[in-house]
mmCIF file with all atom_site columns, C-alpha atoms in Angstrom:
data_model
loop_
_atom_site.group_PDB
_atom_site.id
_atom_site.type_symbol
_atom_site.label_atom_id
_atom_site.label_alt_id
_atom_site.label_comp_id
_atom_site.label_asym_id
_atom_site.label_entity_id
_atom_site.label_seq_id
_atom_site.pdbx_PDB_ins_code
_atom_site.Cartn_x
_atom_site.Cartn_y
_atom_site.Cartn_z
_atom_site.occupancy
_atom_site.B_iso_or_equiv
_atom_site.pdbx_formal_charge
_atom_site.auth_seq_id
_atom_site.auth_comp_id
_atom_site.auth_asym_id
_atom_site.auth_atom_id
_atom_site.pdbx_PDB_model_num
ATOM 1   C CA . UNK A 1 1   ? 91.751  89.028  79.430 1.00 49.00 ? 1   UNK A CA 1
ATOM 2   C CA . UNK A 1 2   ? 91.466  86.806  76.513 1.00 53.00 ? 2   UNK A CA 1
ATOM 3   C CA . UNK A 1 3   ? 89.425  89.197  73.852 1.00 65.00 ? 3   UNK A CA 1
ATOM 4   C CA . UNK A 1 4   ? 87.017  86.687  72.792 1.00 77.00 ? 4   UNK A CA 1
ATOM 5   C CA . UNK A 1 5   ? 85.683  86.830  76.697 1.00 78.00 ? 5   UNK A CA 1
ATOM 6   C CA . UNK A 1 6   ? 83.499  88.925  78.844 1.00 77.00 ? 6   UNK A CA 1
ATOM 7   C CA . UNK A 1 7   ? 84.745  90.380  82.622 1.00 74.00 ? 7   UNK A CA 1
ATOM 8   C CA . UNK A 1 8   ? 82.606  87.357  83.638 1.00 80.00 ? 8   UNK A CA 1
ATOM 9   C CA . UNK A 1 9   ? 84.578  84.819  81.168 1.00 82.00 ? 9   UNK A CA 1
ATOM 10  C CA . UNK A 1 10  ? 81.467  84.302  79.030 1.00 83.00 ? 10  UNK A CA 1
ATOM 11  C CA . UNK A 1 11  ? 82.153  83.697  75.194 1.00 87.00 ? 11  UNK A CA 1
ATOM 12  C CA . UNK A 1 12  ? 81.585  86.792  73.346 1.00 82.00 ? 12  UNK A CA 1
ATOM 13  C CA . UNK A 1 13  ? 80.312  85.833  69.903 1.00 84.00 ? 13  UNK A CA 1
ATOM 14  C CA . UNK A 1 14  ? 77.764  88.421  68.740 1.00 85.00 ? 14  UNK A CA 1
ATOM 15  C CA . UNK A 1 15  ? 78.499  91.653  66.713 1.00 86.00 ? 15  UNK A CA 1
ATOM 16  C CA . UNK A 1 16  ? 76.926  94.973  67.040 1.00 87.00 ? 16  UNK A CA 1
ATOM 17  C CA . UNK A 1 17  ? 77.243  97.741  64.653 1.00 91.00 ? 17  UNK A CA 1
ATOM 18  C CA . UNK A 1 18  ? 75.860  100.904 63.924 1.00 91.00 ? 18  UNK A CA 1
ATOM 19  C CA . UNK A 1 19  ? 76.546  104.245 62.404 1.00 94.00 ? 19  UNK A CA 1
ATOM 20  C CA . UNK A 1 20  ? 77.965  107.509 63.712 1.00 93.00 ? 20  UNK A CA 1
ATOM 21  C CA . UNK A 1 21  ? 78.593  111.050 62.097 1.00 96.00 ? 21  UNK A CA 1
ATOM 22  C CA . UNK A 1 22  ? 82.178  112.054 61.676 1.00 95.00 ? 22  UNK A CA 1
ATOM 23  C CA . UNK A 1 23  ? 82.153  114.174 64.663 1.00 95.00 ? 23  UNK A CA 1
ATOM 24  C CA . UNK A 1 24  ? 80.473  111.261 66.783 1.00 94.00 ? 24  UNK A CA 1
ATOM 25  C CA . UNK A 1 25  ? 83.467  109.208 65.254 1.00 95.00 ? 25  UNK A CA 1
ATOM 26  C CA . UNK A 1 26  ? 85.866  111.758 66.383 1.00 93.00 ? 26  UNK A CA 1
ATOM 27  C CA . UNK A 1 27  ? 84.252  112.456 69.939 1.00 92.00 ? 27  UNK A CA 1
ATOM 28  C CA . UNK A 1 28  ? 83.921  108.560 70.855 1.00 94.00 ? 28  UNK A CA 1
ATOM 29  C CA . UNK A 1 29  ? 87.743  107.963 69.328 1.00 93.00 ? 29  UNK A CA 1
ATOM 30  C CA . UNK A 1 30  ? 88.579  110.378 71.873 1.00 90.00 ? 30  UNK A CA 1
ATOM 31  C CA . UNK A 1 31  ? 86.996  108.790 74.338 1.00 90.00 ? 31  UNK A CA 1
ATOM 32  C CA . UNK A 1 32  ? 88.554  105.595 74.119 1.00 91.00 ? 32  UNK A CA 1
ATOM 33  C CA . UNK A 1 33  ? 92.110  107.140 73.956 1.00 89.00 ? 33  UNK A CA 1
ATOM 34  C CA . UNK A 1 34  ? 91.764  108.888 76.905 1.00 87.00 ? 34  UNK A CA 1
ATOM 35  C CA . UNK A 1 35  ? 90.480  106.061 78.917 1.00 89.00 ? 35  UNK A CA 1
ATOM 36  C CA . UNK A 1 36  ? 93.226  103.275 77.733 1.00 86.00 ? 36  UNK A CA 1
ATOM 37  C CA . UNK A 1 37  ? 89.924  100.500 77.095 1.00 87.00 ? 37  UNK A CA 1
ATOM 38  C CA . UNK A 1 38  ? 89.724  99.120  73.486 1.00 88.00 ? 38  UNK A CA 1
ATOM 39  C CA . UNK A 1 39  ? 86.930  101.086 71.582 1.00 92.00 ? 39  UNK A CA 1
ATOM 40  C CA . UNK A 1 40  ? 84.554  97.278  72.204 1.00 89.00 ? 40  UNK A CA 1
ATOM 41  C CA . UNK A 1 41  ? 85.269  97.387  75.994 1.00 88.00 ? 41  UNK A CA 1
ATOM 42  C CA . UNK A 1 42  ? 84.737  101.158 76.257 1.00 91.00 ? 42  UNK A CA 1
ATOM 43  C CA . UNK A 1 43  ? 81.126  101.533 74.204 1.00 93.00 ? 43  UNK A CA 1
ATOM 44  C CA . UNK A 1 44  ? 80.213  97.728  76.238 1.00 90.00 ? 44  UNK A CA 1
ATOM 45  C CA . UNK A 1 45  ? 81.031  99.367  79.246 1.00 90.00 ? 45  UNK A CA 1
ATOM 46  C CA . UNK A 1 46  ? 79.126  102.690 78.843 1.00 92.00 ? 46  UNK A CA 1
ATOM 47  C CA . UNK A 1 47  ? 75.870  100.715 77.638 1.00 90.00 ? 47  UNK A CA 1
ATOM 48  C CA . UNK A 1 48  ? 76.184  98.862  80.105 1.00 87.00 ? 48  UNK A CA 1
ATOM 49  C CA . UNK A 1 49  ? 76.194  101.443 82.633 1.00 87.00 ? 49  UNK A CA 1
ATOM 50  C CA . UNK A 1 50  ? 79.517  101.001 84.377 1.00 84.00 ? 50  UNK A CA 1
ATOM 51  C CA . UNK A 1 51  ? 81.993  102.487 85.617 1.00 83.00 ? 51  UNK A CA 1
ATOM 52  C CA . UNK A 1 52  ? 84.985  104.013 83.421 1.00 82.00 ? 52  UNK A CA 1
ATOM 53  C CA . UNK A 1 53  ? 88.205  103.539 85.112 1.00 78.00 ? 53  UNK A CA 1
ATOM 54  C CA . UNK A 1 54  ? 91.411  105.407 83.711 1.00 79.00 ? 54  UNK A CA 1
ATOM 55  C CA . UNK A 1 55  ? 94.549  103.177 84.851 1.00 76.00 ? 55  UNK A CA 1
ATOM 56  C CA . UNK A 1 56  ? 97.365  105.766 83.549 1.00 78.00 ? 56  UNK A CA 1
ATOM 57  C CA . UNK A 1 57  ? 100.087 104.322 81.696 1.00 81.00 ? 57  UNK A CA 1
ATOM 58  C CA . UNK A 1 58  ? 102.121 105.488 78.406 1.00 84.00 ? 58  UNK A CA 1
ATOM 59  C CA . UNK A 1 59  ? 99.402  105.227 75.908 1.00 83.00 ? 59  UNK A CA 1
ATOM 60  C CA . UNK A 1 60  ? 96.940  107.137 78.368 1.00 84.00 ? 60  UNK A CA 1
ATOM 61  C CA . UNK A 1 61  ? 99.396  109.878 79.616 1.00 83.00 ? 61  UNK A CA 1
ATOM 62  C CA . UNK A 1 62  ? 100.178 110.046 75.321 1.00 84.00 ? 62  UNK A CA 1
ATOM 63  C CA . UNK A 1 63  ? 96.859  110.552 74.491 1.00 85.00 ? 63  UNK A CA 1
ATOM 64  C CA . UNK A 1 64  ? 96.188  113.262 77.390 1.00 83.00 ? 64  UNK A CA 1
ATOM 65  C CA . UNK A 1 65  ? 99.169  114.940 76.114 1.00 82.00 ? 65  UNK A CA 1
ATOM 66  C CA . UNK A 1 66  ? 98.322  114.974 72.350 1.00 84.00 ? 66  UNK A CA 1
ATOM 67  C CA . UNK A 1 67  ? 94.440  115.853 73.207 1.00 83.00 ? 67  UNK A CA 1
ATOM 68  C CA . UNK A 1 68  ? 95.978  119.418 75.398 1.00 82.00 ? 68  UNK A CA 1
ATOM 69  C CA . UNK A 1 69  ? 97.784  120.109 72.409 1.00 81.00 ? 69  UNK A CA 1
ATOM 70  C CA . UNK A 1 70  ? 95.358  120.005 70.111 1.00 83.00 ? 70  UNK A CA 1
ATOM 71  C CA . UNK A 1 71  ? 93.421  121.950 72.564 1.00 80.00 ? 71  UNK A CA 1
ATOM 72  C CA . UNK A 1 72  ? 96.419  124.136 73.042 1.00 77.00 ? 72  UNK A CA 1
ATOM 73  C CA . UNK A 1 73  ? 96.043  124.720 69.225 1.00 78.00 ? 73  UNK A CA 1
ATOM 74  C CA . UNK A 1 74  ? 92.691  125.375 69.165 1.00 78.00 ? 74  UNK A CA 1
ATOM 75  C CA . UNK A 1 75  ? 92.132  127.647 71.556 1.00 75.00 ? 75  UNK A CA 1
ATOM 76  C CA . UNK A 1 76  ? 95.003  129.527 70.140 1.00 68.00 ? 76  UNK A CA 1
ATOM 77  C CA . UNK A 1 77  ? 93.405  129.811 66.912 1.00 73.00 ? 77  UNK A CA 1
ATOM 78  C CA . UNK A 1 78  ? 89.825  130.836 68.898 1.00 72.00 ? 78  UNK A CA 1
ATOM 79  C CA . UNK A 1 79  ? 89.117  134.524 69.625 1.00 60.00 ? 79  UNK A CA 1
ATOM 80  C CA . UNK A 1 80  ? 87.773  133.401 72.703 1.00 61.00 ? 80  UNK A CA 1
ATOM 81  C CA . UNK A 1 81  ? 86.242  130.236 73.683 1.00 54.00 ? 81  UNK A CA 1
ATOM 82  C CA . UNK A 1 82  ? 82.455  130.437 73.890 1.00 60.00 ? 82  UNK A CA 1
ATOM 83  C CA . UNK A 1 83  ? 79.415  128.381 74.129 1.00 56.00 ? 83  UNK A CA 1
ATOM 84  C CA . UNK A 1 84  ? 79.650  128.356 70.108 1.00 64.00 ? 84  UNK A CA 1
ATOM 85  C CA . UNK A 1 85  ? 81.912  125.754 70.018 1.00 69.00 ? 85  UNK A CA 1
ATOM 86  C CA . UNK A 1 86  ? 80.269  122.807 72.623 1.00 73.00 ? 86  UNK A CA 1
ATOM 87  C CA . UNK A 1 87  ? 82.691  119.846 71.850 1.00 77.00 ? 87  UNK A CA 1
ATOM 88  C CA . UNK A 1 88  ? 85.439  121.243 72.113 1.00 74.00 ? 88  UNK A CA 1
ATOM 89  C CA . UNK A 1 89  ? 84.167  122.860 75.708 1.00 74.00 ? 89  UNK A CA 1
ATOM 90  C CA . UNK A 1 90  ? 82.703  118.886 76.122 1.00 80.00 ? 90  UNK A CA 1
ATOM 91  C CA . UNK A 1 91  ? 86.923  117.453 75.632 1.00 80.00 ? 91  UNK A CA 1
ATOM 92  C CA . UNK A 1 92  ? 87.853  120.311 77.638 1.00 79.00 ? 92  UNK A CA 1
ATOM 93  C CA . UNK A 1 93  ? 86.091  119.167 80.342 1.00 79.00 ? 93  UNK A CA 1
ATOM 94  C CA . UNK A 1 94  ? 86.788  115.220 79.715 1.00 82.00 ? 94  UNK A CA 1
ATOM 95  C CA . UNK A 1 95  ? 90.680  115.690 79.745 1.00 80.00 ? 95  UNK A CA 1
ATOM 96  C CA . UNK A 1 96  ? 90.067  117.974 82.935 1.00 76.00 ? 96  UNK A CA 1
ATOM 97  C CA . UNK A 1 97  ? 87.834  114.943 84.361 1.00 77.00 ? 97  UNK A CA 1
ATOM 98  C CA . UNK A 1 98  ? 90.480  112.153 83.362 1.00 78.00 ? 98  UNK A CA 1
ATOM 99  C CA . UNK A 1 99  ? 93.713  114.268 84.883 1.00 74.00 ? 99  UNK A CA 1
ATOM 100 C CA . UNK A 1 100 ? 92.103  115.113 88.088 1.00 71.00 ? 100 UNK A CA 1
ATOM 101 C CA . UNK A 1 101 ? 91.161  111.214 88.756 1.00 73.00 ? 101 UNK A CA 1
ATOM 102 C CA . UNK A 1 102 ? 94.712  110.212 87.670 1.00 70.00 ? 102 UNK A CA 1
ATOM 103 C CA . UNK A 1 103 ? 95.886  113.113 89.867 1.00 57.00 ? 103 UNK A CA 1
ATOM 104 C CA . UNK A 1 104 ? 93.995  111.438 92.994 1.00 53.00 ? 104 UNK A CA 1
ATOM 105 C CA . UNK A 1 105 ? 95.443  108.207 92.213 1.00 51.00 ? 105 UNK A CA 1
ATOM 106 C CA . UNK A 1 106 ? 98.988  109.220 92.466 1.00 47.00 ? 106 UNK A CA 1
#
């Protein structure tokens, strides 16, 4: 799809910005690794109100494996993981979310 186009071929010629925290930054970068859409088809797609579709392929199965290690990491360096610590609970549950639907599609 030419990047300059909509799914519906129309011209796409108007910017939209705004401003996040770091830790927005960091949850919506993660976001958009895990579900192989550029960062302006992923945030256009969830204002939008549709559908997120994870096709696996390299970059996608990467980024799944890099975000379980960091997890992997994390939890390691955790006590034990409690309601204290909600975004990392929140990626938890999005990698869990993004395997199982790549698992059904096998």
């Amino acid at each position: 799809m030419d990047k300059n186009l909509d799914y519906r071929g129309r011209w796409r010629n108007k910017t939209v910005a705004f401003r996040v925290s770091q830790e927005e930054a960091e949850m919506l970068d993660t976001q958009v690794r895990l579900s192989g859409l550029t960062k302006q088809d992923y945030i256009t797609r969830r204002l939008l109100h549709r559908d997120i579709v994870v096709q696996g392929n390299p970059r996608v199965y990467k980024a799944l494996r890099n975000q379980m290690a960091e997890i992997y990491e994390e939890l390691q360096r955790l006590e034990k993981c409690s309601g204290e610590n909600d975004e990392l609970l929140y990626t938890i549950q999005l990698v869990a979310e993004t395997m199982n639907g790549l698992k059904e599609d096998d």
